[in-house]
Amino acid sequence: MTSPVTVTFLGGLGEVGRNCTVIEYEGRLIVIDFGLMFPSAVMPGVDVILPDDRYLQDRADRIDGLIITHAHEDHVGGVPYFFARYEAPLYGSALSMAIADHKLSEAGLGHMTSLNPVADGDTVKIGPFEVEFLPITHSVPQSMCIVVHTPQGVVVHTGDFKVDDTPIDNRLTDLRRLGALSEDPGIRLLLADSTNADSPGRSASESSIGETFRRLFPEYHDKRIIASCFASHLHRVQQLADVAIDQGRYVFPLGRSMVNNVRIARELGVLDIPERWIRPIDEVDSHPPEKVCVVCTGSQGEPMAALSLLAKGEQRTFGVGSDDMVLLTSSPIPGNERAVYSMIDALTRRGCEVVHSGMEHVHTSGHAKRDELRTFHNVVSPEWFIPIEGEFRMLRRHADLALDQGMDPDRVIVALDGDQISLTDRSVTKKGSLPHQYRYVQGRVESLDDIVLADRMILSKGGFVNISLTVDPDKGRIVSRPAISTRGWITEPHFEELESDLEKAVTEAVTKALDKGAVQLQQIEKVVRRTTGKFVADRTGRRPAILAQVHFTR
Ligand SMILES: [Zn+2]
């Protein structure tokens, strides 16, 4: 009998982001991805959210490697946090390693791990597993599909992927090898990207975007072109640069991550832009508009990114106006729409012409849609399947697609963060669930709870009212009048009208409570809090947070 292999999901199942999967055999384990998630509007102040790694903390000395599928933040972004806590070698494509390395040095952790770049088709022994790295297409170059040969059979983890038949680098998804593995020895378990499991049809090839650029650029031949995309989308950058250079435009990378990624990708040969065509942004104003193509970050309306700064007139090297065509080669990620459209509005007010994906075919998804998923499932033909990487409805839809393809319902498992799957000689089953929470990072402090966030939501909606007074408990009377201070509750003239009435209401209520024999501090604080809460609700119809402080003279 062979010992079981356990797969544990620490993030990415039930949300988009902070992907992390652990595969374990006889106490030794490997981790696939350690990604970030960015906070939503109900998480004010949070910088990033990480996988809940308490399971790893108890097994820190048994981690044989961290494998990165590709260089997107939701897969590689948590690497500095991982190595602040664990020691293990790091594996992934040359580009993934270079980007991880950059993150580690920025965090002052450059010495914390060994980087092990792998090439397409490599097989590496990592702990108890043979791990095979296969090329797969996605919206960042050198994405890898991870094939883990375990004592309980082959586990395929796709990372993020689409099935692009004409990728920019001609590096095709290795469906041939996956097909061969499915014949011999067979694929025991498939874990596959579900991001677009809701979307019908196929995602357009990345190369079709370049065709739009070729048509679009000449239409704006007398304008300066400012094109934005994700800094990791180096194939998009390549296509922009190719068309720009053909038109005699210099390429000016702008934005910290764009400048870094372009440098790293050029060093690795991932990006081919001849030296004489690439220029520092400081020079941009010394070239006529028709000679300039700025390639920048900020396509999602991120407030501190280059394009937002240009829209606000706060970019320190140059400003935009009626000589500029701004091209957003992206679609707003759900939740970012408002920020993106207000940025487009601000750019338009400055006189720029703005072209975005609602107008032209300037963006395509990096994730397989339903027809591509069908192709993939047909090729891999797994014995068991678990959809990963997606919100619950996406996981469910992906599971349904597998069932439509003829899979046995007992062999399709919809799992969520914290779930543990056991591969045994007999079967593949859910063996249980670990307690699972979001790991919030803000500044230098991390926490697993979200009580503080609930408080912040109240503060952000109503501000707060602080009221304090001093009581002599022996004599049963107030010795100092209530002192009231507020933030974010009400404007000054209104406050002045209300202040003395509130003071009076609180004084009366506390005096009454003391007369009735209230002697406990908490009792009196409760009276202050309730009276204040009722007063502010009745008089202003607002619900600020109330802080009541009562001091005793003794
Ligand atoms: Zn990705």
Coordinates of C-alpha atoms and ligand atoms in Angstrom, one line a residue:
M1 CA 0.0 0.0 0.0
T2 CA 1.3 3.5 -0.9
S3 CA 0.9 6.3 1.6
P4 CA -1.6 9.0 0.6
V5 CA -0.7 12.3 -1.1
T6 CA -2.5 15.3 0.4
V7 CA -3.3 18.5 -1.5
T8 CA -4.2 21.5 0.7
F9 CA -5.6 24.7 -0.7
L10 CA -4.4 27.8 1.2
G11 CA -5.8 30.5 -1.1
G12 CA -7.4 31.2 -4.5
L13 CA -10.4 28.9 -4.2
G14 CA -13.4 31.1 -3.6
E15 CA -11.7 34.4 -4.6
V16 CA -9.5 35.7 -7.3
G17 CA -6.1 36.2 -5.8
R18 CA -3.6 35.0 -3.2
N19 CA -3.2 31.6 -4.9
C20 CA -1.4 28.9 -2.9
T21 CA -1.6 25.1 -3.0
V22 CA 0.4 22.6 -1.0
I23 CA 1.2 19.0 -2.1
E24 CA 2.4 16.7 0.6
Y25 CA 3.7 13.1 0.9
E26 CA 4.9 11.4 4.1
G27 CA 5.3 14.7 5.9
R28 CA 7.4 16.4 3.1
L29 CA 5.7 19.2 1.1
I30 CA 6.0 21.5 -1.8
V31 CA 4.1 24.8 -2.2
I32 CA 2.8 26.0 -5.6
D33 CA 2.5 29.8 -5.7
F34 CA 2.3 32.3 -2.8
G35 CA 0.3 35.1 -4.2
L36 CA -1.3 38.4 -3.1
M37 CA -4.8 39.6 -3.2
F38 CA -5.6 43.3 -3.3
P39 CA -8.2 44.7 -0.8
S40 CA -11.8 45.5 -1.7
A41 CA -13.6 48.7 -0.8
V42 CA -14.8 47.1 2.5
M43 CA -11.2 46.6 3.6
P44 CA -10.1 50.2 4.1
G45 CA -6.4 50.6 5.0
V46 CA -5.4 47.1 4.1
D47 CA -2.3 46.9 1.9
V48 CA -2.5 43.3 0.7
I49 CA -4.1 40.0 1.7
L50 CA -2.0 36.8 1.9
P51 CA -2.8 33.1 2.0
D52 CA -3.6 31.8 5.4
D53 CA -0.4 29.9 6.0
R54 CA -0.9 28.6 9.5
Y55 CA -0.7 25.1 8.1
L56 CA 2.8 25.8 6.8
Q57 CA 3.9 27.4 10.1
D58 CA 3.4 24.1 11.8
R59 CA 5.5 22.3 9.1
A60 CA 8.1 25.0 8.4
D61 CA 11.0 22.6 8.5
R62 CA 9.5 20.2 6.0
I63 CA 9.0 22.5 3.0
D64 CA 11.1 21.2 0.1
G65 CA 10.4 24.0 -2.3
L66 CA 8.2 26.9 -3.4
I67 CA 7.3 26.7 -7.1
I68 CA 6.0 29.8 -8.9
T69 CA 3.7 29.1 -11.9
H70 CA 4.1 32.7 -13.4
A71 CA 5.1 36.2 -12.6
H72 CA 1.7 37.7 -11.7
E73 CA 1.2 39.3 -8.3
D74 CA -1.6 36.9 -7.3
H75 CA 1.0 34.0 -7.7
V76 CA 4.4 35.5 -7.0
G77 CA 3.5 38.7 -5.0
G78 CA 3.7 37.1 -1.6
V79 CA 7.2 35.7 -2.0
P80 CA 8.8 38.3 0.3
Y81 CA 6.3 37.4 3.1
F82 CA 7.0 33.6 2.4
F83 CA 10.7 33.9 2.8
A84 CA 10.5 36.2 5.8
R85 CA 9.0 33.1 7.5
Y86 CA 10.3 30.0 5.7
E87 CA 13.5 28.6 4.2
A88 CA 13.2 26.7 1.0
P89 CA 14.5 26.8 -2.6
L90 CA 12.5 28.7 -5.2
Y91 CA 11.6 27.2 -8.6
G92 CA 10.1 28.7 -11.7
S93 CA 10.9 30.1 -15.2
A94 CA 13.8 32.5 -15.6
L95 CA 11.4 35.5 -15.8
S96 CA 9.5 34.4 -12.7
M97 CA 12.8 34.0 -10.8
A98 CA 14.1 37.4 -11.9
I99 CA 10.9 39.1 -10.8
A100 CA 10.8 37.2 -7.5
D101 CA 14.5 38.1 -7.0
H102 CA 13.7 41.8 -7.6
K103 CA 10.9 41.6 -5.0
L104 CA 13.1 39.8 -2.5
S105 CA 16.0 42.4 -2.9
E106 CA 13.5 45.3 -2.5
A107 CA 12.3 43.7 0.7
G108 CA 15.9 43.2 1.9
L109 CA 15.6 39.4 1.7
G110 CA 17.8 38.8 -1.3
H111 CA 20.0 36.2 0.5
M112 CA 17.0 34.2 1.9
T113 CA 16.6 31.6 -0.8
S114 CA 18.3 29.9 -3.7
L115 CA 16.7 30.7 -7.1
N116 CA 16.4 27.8 -9.4
P117 CA 15.3 28.8 -12.9
V118 CA 13.8 26.0 -14.9
A119 CA 13.4 25.7 -18.7
D120 CA 10.3 24.4 -20.6
G121 CA 10.2 20.6 -20.3
D122 CA 12.6 20.3 -17.4
T123 CA 11.9 17.8 -14.7
V124 CA 13.4 18.5 -11.3
K125 CA 13.3 16.4 -8.1
I126 CA 11.8 18.5 -5.4
G127 CA 11.4 16.6 -2.1
P128 CA 9.5 13.4 -2.7
F129 CA 8.2 14.5 -6.1
E130 CA 9.5 14.7 -9.7
V131 CA 8.2 18.0 -10.9
E132 CA 7.9 18.6 -14.6
F133 CA 7.6 22.2 -16.0
L134 CA 5.5 22.6 -19.2
P135 CA 5.0 25.7 -21.2
I136 CA 1.5 27.2 -21.1
T137 CA 0.1 30.4 -22.6
H138 CA -1.0 33.3 -20.5
S139 CA -0.8 37.1 -20.2
V140 CA 2.8 37.0 -18.8
P141 CA 5.6 35.3 -20.7
Q142 CA 7.1 32.0 -19.5
S143 CA 4.1 30.8 -17.6
M144 CA 4.4 27.2 -16.5
C145 CA 2.0 24.3 -16.1
I146 CA 3.2 22.2 -13.2
V147 CA 3.1 18.4 -13.5
V148 CA 3.8 16.8 -10.2
H149 CA 4.7 13.1 -10.4
T150 CA 3.6 11.7 -7.0
P151 CA 3.6 8.2 -5.6
Q152 CA -0.2 8.5 -6.0
G153 CA -0.1 9.4 -9.7
V154 CA 0.3 12.6 -11.7
V155 CA -1.2 15.9 -10.4
V156 CA -1.4 18.7 -13.0
H157 CA -1.6 22.3 -11.8
T158 CA -2.2 24.6 -14.7
G159 CA -1.5 27.9 -13.0
D160 CA -3.3 30.6 -15.0
F161 CA -3.7 29.8 -18.7
K162 CA -5.4 30.2 -22.0
V163 CA -5.0 28.2 -25.1
D164 CA -3.4 30.7 -27.5
D165 CA -2.6 29.1 -30.9
T166 CA -0.6 32.1 -32.1
P167 CA 1.3 33.5 -29.0
I168 CA 3.8 36.3 -29.6
D169 CA 6.8 34.2 -28.6
N170 CA 5.5 31.1 -30.5
R171 CA 5.7 29.2 -27.3
L172 CA 2.7 27.0 -27.4
T173 CA 0.9 25.3 -24.6
D174 CA 2.4 21.8 -24.5
L175 CA -0.8 19.9 -25.2
R176 CA 1.2 17.2 -26.9
R177 CA 3.0 16.3 -23.7
L178 CA -0.2 16.6 -21.6
G179 CA -1.9 14.3 -24.1
A180 CA 1.0 11.8 -23.8
L181 CA 0.9 11.9 -20.0
S182 CA -2.9 11.3 -20.1
E183 CA -2.2 8.1 -22.2
D184 CA 0.7 6.9 -20.0
P185 CA 0.7 6.9 -17.0
G186 CA -2.6 8.8 -17.0
I187 CA -3.4 12.0 -15.1
R188 CA -4.8 11.2 -11.6
L189 CA -5.9 14.8 -10.7
L190 CA -6.3 18.0 -12.7
L191 CA -6.3 21.4 -10.9
A192 CA -7.2 24.0 -13.5
D193 CA -7.8 27.8 -13.7
S194 CA -11.5 28.8 -13.5
T195 CA -11.3 32.6 -14.0
N196 CA -13.2 32.6 -17.3
A197 CA -15.3 29.4 -16.8
D198 CA -18.3 31.7 -17.0
S199 CA -17.4 33.1 -20.4
P200 CA -18.5 31.5 -23.7
G201 CA -16.3 30.9 -26.7
R202 CA -12.6 31.4 -26.9
S203 CA -10.3 34.3 -25.8
A204 CA -8.8 36.1 -28.7
S205 CA -5.1 35.4 -29.4
E206 CA -2.7 38.0 -28.0
S207 CA -1.3 38.5 -31.5
S208 CA -4.7 39.8 -32.7
I209 CA -4.2 42.9 -30.4
G210 CA -1.0 43.8 -32.4
E211 CA -3.2 43.9 -35.5
T212 CA -5.3 46.6 -33.9
F213 CA -2.2 48.5 -32.9
R214 CA -1.0 48.4 -36.5
R215 CA -4.3 49.9 -37.8
L216 CA -4.7 52.3 -34.9
F217 CA -1.3 53.9 -34.6
P218 CA -1.3 55.5 -38.2
E219 CA -4.7 57.0 -37.4
Y220 CA -3.0 59.1 -34.7
H221 CA 0.2 59.7 -36.6
D222 CA 0.5 63.3 -35.5
K223 CA -0.2 62.6 -31.8
R224 CA 2.0 61.5 -29.0
I225 CA 0.9 58.0 -28.0
I226 CA 0.7 57.0 -24.3
A227 CA -0.2 53.4 -24.0
S228 CA -0.9 51.7 -20.7
C229 CA -1.0 48.0 -19.7
F230 CA 0.0 45.8 -16.8
A231 CA 3.8 46.0 -16.3
S232 CA 3.9 42.2 -16.4
H233 CA 2.2 42.0 -19.8
L234 CA 5.5 42.0 -21.6
H235 CA 4.0 40.5 -24.8
R236 CA 1.7 43.5 -25.0
V237 CA 4.7 45.8 -24.4
Q238 CA 6.5 44.0 -27.2
Q239 CA 3.6 44.5 -29.6
L240 CA 3.3 48.2 -28.7
A241 CA 7.1 48.6 -29.1
D242 CA 7.1 46.8 -32.5
V243 CA 4.4 49.1 -34.0
A244 CA 5.9 52.2 -32.4
I245 CA 9.4 51.5 -33.8
D246 CA 7.9 50.7 -37.3
Q247 CA 6.5 54.2 -37.2
G248 CA 9.7 55.8 -36.0
R249 CA 8.6 56.4 -32.5
Y250 CA 10.9 56.0 -29.5
V251 CA 9.7 53.9 -26.6
F252 CA 9.6 55.5 -23.2
P253 CA 8.9 53.1 -20.3
L254 CA 7.1 55.0 -17.4
G255 CA 6.2 53.8 -13.9
R256 CA 8.4 52.0 -11.5
S257 CA 7.2 48.5 -12.2
M258 CA 7.2 49.1 -16.0
V259 CA 10.8 50.4 -16.0
N260 CA 11.9 47.4 -13.8
N261 CA 10.1 44.8 -15.8
V262 CA 11.2 46.2 -19.2
R263 CA 14.8 46.2 -17.9
I264 CA 14.6 42.6 -16.5
A265 CA 12.8 41.3 -19.6
R266 CA 15.3 42.9 -22.0
E267 CA 18.2 41.4 -20.0
L268 CA 16.6 37.9 -20.2
G269 CA 15.8 38.3 -23.9
V270 CA 12.1 38.1 -23.3
L271 CA 11.6 41.5 -24.7
D272 CA 13.3 42.6 -27.9
I273 CA 13.6 46.4 -28.1
P274 CA 16.9 47.7 -29.6
E275 CA 18.8 50.0 -27.3
R276 CA 18.7 52.9 -29.6
W277 CA 14.8 52.9 -29.6
I278 CA 14.4 52.9 -25.9
R279 CA 14.7 56.3 -24.1
P280 CA 14.4 57.5 -20.5
I281 CA 11.2 59.4 -19.6
D282 CA 13.2 62.6 -18.6
E283 CA 13.8 63.1 -22.4
V284 CA 10.2 62.9 -23.4
D285 CA 9.6 66.6 -23.9
S286 CA 12.6 67.0 -26.2
H287 CA 11.0 64.8 -28.9
P288 CA 8.1 65.9 -31.2
P289 CA 4.7 64.1 -30.5
E290 CA 4.9 61.8 -33.6
K291 CA 8.3 60.4 -32.4
V292 CA 7.0 59.3 -28.9
C293 CA 5.3 56.2 -27.6
V294 CA 5.2 56.2 -23.8
V295 CA 4.5 52.7 -22.3
C296 CA 3.2 53.0 -18.8
T297 CA 1.4 51.5 -15.8
G298 CA -1.9 52.5 -14.4
S299 CA -4.5 51.0 -16.8
Q300 CA -6.6 50.0 -13.8
G301 CA -6.8 53.6 -12.5
E302 CA -4.5 52.8 -9.5
P303 CA -4.2 56.2 -7.8
M304 CA -0.4 56.3 -7.5
A305 CA 0.4 54.7 -10.9
A306 CA 1.8 56.7 -13.9
L307 CA -1.4 57.2 -15.9
S308 CA -3.5 58.4 -12.9
L309 CA -0.7 60.9 -12.1
L310 CA -0.8 62.1 -15.7
A311 CA -4.6 62.4 -15.5
K312 CA -4.3 64.5 -12.3
G313 CA -1.5 66.6 -13.7
E314 CA 0.8 65.3 -11.0
Q315 CA 3.4 63.4 -13.1
R316 CA 6.7 65.1 -12.4
T317 CA 8.4 64.9 -15.8
F318 CA 5.6 65.9 -18.2
G319 CA 2.0 66.7 -18.7
V320 CA -0.6 65.6 -21.2
G321 CA -3.0 67.6 -23.4
S322 CA -4.5 67.8 -26.9
D323 CA -1.3 66.5 -28.6
D324 CA -1.8 63.1 -26.9
M325 CA -3.7 59.9 -27.6
V326 CA -4.0 57.7 -24.6
L327 CA -4.5 54.0 -25.2
L328 CA -5.7 51.7 -22.4
T329 CA -4.9 48.2 -23.5
S330 CA -6.8 46.6 -20.8
S331 CA -10.3 46.0 -19.4
P332 CA -11.2 47.3 -16.0
I333 CA -11.0 44.5 -13.4
P334 CA -14.4 44.2 -11.7
G335 CA -14.4 46.7 -8.8
N336 CA -12.0 49.1 -10.7
E337 CA -14.6 50.5 -13.2
R338 CA -15.3 53.7 -11.3
A339 CA -11.5 54.5 -10.9
V340 CA -10.8 53.7 -14.5
Y341 CA -13.7 55.8 -15.9
S342 CA -13.0 58.8 -13.7
M343 CA -9.4 58.7 -14.9
I344 CA -10.5 58.5 -18.5
D345 CA -12.8 61.5 -17.8
A346 CA -9.9 63.5 -16.3
L347 CA -7.7 62.7 -19.3
T348 CA -10.5 63.8 -21.7
R349 CA -10.9 67.0 -19.8
R350 CA -7.2 67.7 -20.4
G351 CA -7.8 67.4 -24.1
C352 CA -6.4 63.9 -24.7
E353 CA -8.1 61.4 -27.1
V354 CA -8.6 58.2 -25.1
V355 CA -9.0 54.8 -26.8
H356 CA -10.0 51.9 -24.6
S357 CA -11.2 48.3 -24.9
G358 CA -14.9 49.4 -25.0
M359 CA -14.1 51.1 -28.3
E360 CA -11.4 49.0 -30.0
H361 CA -10.1 45.4 -29.8
V362 CA -7.1 46.4 -27.7
H363 CA -7.3 43.8 -25.0
T364 CA -7.8 40.1 -24.6
S365 CA -8.0 38.0 -21.5
G366 CA -5.2 35.8 -20.4
H367 CA -7.6 33.1 -19.1
A368 CA -9.2 30.2 -21.0
K369 CA -12.9 30.6 -21.9
R370 CA -15.3 27.7 -22.1
D371 CA -14.3 26.4 -25.5
E372 CA -10.6 26.5 -24.6
L373 CA -11.4 24.7 -21.3
R374 CA -13.2 22.0 -23.2
T375 CA -10.2 21.5 -25.4
F376 CA -7.9 21.3 -22.4
H377 CA -10.2 18.8 -20.5
N378 CA -10.3 16.7 -23.7
V379 CA -6.6 16.5 -23.9
V380 CA -5.8 16.0 -20.2
S381 CA -8.7 13.7 -19.6
P382 CA -8.1 13.4 -15.9
E383 CA -9.4 10.8 -13.5
W384 CA -10.4 13.4 -11.0
F385 CA -10.8 17.2 -11.4
I386 CA -10.8 20.1 -9.0
P387 CA -11.4 23.6 -10.3
I388 CA -9.1 26.2 -8.8
E389 CA -8.4 30.0 -9.1
G390 CA -11.8 31.7 -9.0
E391 CA -14.7 32.9 -7.1
F392 CA -17.2 30.2 -6.1
R393 CA -19.5 30.7 -9.1
M394 CA -16.5 30.3 -11.4
L395 CA -15.4 27.1 -9.7
R396 CA -19.0 25.8 -9.9
R397 CA -19.3 26.6 -13.6
H398 CA -15.9 25.0 -14.3
A399 CA -17.0 21.9 -12.4
D400 CA -20.3 21.8 -14.5
L401 CA -18.3 22.1 -17.7
A402 CA -16.3 19.0 -16.7
L403 CA -19.5 17.2 -16.0
D404 CA -20.8 18.2 -19.4
Q405 CA -17.7 16.7 -20.8
G406 CA -18.8 13.4 -19.4
M407 CA -16.9 13.2 -16.1
D408 CA -18.4 11.1 -13.3
P409 CA -19.9 13.5 -10.7
D410 CA -18.0 11.6 -8.0
R411 CA -14.8 12.6 -9.6
V412 CA -15.4 16.3 -9.8
I413 CA -14.7 18.0 -6.4
V414 CA -15.6 21.6 -5.8
A415 CA -13.2 22.6 -3.0
L416 CA -12.6 25.9 -1.2
D417 CA -9.8 27.6 0.7
G418 CA -8.7 25.4 3.6
D419 CA -9.9 22.2 2.1
Q420 CA -7.7 19.1 2.1
I421 CA -7.8 16.5 -0.6
S422 CA -6.5 13.0 -0.1
L423 CA -5.2 10.8 -2.9
T424 CA -5.1 7.2 -1.8
D425 CA -4.7 3.9 -3.6
R426 CA -8.5 3.7 -3.8
S427 CA -9.8 7.1 -4.4
V428 CA -9.5 10.9 -4.3
T429 CA -11.6 12.5 -1.6
K430 CA -12.0 15.6 0.5
K431 CA -10.6 14.6 3.8
G432 CA -11.5 17.8 5.8
S433 CA -11.1 21.5 6.1
L434 CA -8.7 23.6 8.0
P435 CA -9.9 26.8 9.7
H436 CA -9.3 29.5 7.1
Q437 CA -9.2 33.3 7.3
Y438 CA -7.8 36.2 5.3
R439 CA -4.3 37.2 6.4
Y440 CA -4.4 41.0 6.2
V441 CA -1.2 43.0 6.0
Q442 CA -1.1 46.7 6.8
G443 CA 2.1 48.5 7.3
R444 CA 4.3 46.3 9.5
V445 CA 1.5 44.5 11.2
E446 CA -0.4 41.4 10.1
S447 CA -3.6 40.0 11.5
L448 CA -6.0 37.2 10.8
D449 CA -9.2 38.9 12.1
D450 CA -11.3 41.6 10.6
I451 CA -12.9 43.2 13.6
V452 CA -10.8 46.3 13.1
L453 CA -12.1 46.5 9.5
A454 CA -15.7 46.5 10.7
D455 CA -14.8 49.4 13.0
R456 CA -13.1 51.2 10.1
M457 CA -16.2 50.9 8.0
I458 CA -18.3 52.5 10.7
L459 CA -15.7 55.3 11.1
S460 CA -15.5 55.8 7.4
K461 CA -19.3 56.2 7.2
G462 CA -20.0 58.3 10.2
G463 CA -16.8 59.5 11.9
F464 CA -16.7 59.4 15.7
V465 CA -17.9 61.3 18.7
N466 CA -15.8 61.1 21.9
I467 CA -17.3 62.2 25.1
S468 CA -15.5 62.2 28.5
L469 CA -16.4 63.3 32.0
T470 CA -15.2 62.9 35.6
V471 CA -17.4 61.6 38.4
D472 CA -16.9 61.6 42.1
P473 CA -18.4 58.2 43.0
D474 CA -18.4 58.8 46.7
K475 CA -20.5 61.9 46.5
G476 CA -22.4 60.6 43.5
R477 CA -22.0 63.7 41.4
I478 CA -20.3 64.9 38.2
V479 CA -17.2 67.0 39.0
S480 CA -16.2 68.1 35.4
R481 CA -18.6 68.9 32.6
P482 CA -18.6 66.5 29.7
A483 CA -15.9 67.3 27.2
I484 CA -16.9 66.5 23.6
S485 CA -14.5 66.0 20.6
T486 CA -15.4 64.7 17.2
R487 CA -13.8 63.8 13.9
G488 CA -15.6 63.3 10.6
W489 CA -19.1 63.6 12.1
I490 CA -20.4 67.0 11.4
T491 CA -19.2 70.4 10.3
E492 CA -18.2 73.1 12.8
P493 CA -21.2 75.5 12.7
H494 CA -23.6 72.5 13.2
F495 CA -21.5 71.1 16.0
E496 CA -21.6 74.4 17.9
E497 CA -25.4 74.4 17.7
L498 CA -25.5 70.9 19.1
E499 CA -22.6 70.9 21.6
S500 CA -24.3 72.5 24.6
D501 CA -27.5 70.4 24.1
L502 CA -25.5 67.2 24.0
E503 CA -23.6 68.3 27.1
K504 CA -26.9 68.9 28.9
A505 CA -28.4 65.6 27.8
V506 CA -25.4 63.7 29.0
T507 CA -25.2 65.6 32.3
E508 CA -28.9 65.0 33.0
A509 CA -28.7 61.3 32.2
V510 CA -25.6 60.7 34.3
T511 CA -27.0 62.7 37.2
K512 CA -30.2 60.6 37.1
A513 CA -28.2 57.4 37.0
L514 CA -26.0 58.5 40.0
D515 CA -29.1 59.4 41.9
K516 CA -30.5 56.0 41.3
G517 CA -27.3 54.6 42.8
A518 CA -25.1 53.7 39.8
V519 CA -21.5 53.2 41.2
Q520 CA -19.7 51.1 38.6
L521 CA -17.6 52.8 35.9
Q522 CA -19.0 50.6 33.1
Q523 CA -22.5 51.3 34.2
I524 CA -22.0 55.1 33.9
E525 CA -20.1 54.7 30.6
K526 CA -23.0 52.8 29.2
V527 CA -25.4 55.6 30.1
V528 CA -23.0 58.2 28.4
R529 CA -22.7 56.0 25.3
R530 CA -26.5 55.4 25.0
T531 CA -27.4 59.0 25.6
T532 CA -24.9 60.3 23.1
G533 CA -25.9 57.7 20.5
K534 CA -29.6 58.5 20.9
F535 CA -28.9 62.3 20.8
V536 CA -26.7 62.2 17.6
A537 CA -29.2 59.9 15.8
D538 CA -32.2 62.0 16.7
R539 CA -30.6 65.3 16.0
T540 CA -28.5 64.5 12.9
G541 CA -29.7 61.2 11.5
R542 CA -26.1 60.0 11.5
R543 CA -24.5 57.1 13.1
P544 CA -20.9 57.9 14.1
A545 CA -18.9 55.6 16.4
I546 CA -19.3 56.7 20.0
L547 CA -16.4 56.6 22.5
A548 CA -17.5 57.2 26.1
Q549 CA -14.9 57.7 28.8
V550 CA -15.7 58.2 32.5
H551 CA -13.0 58.9 35.1
F552 CA -13.4 58.5 38.8
T553 CA -11.9 61.1 41.1
R554 CA -10.3 58.5 43.4
Ligands
ZN1 ZN -1.9 35.2 -14.1

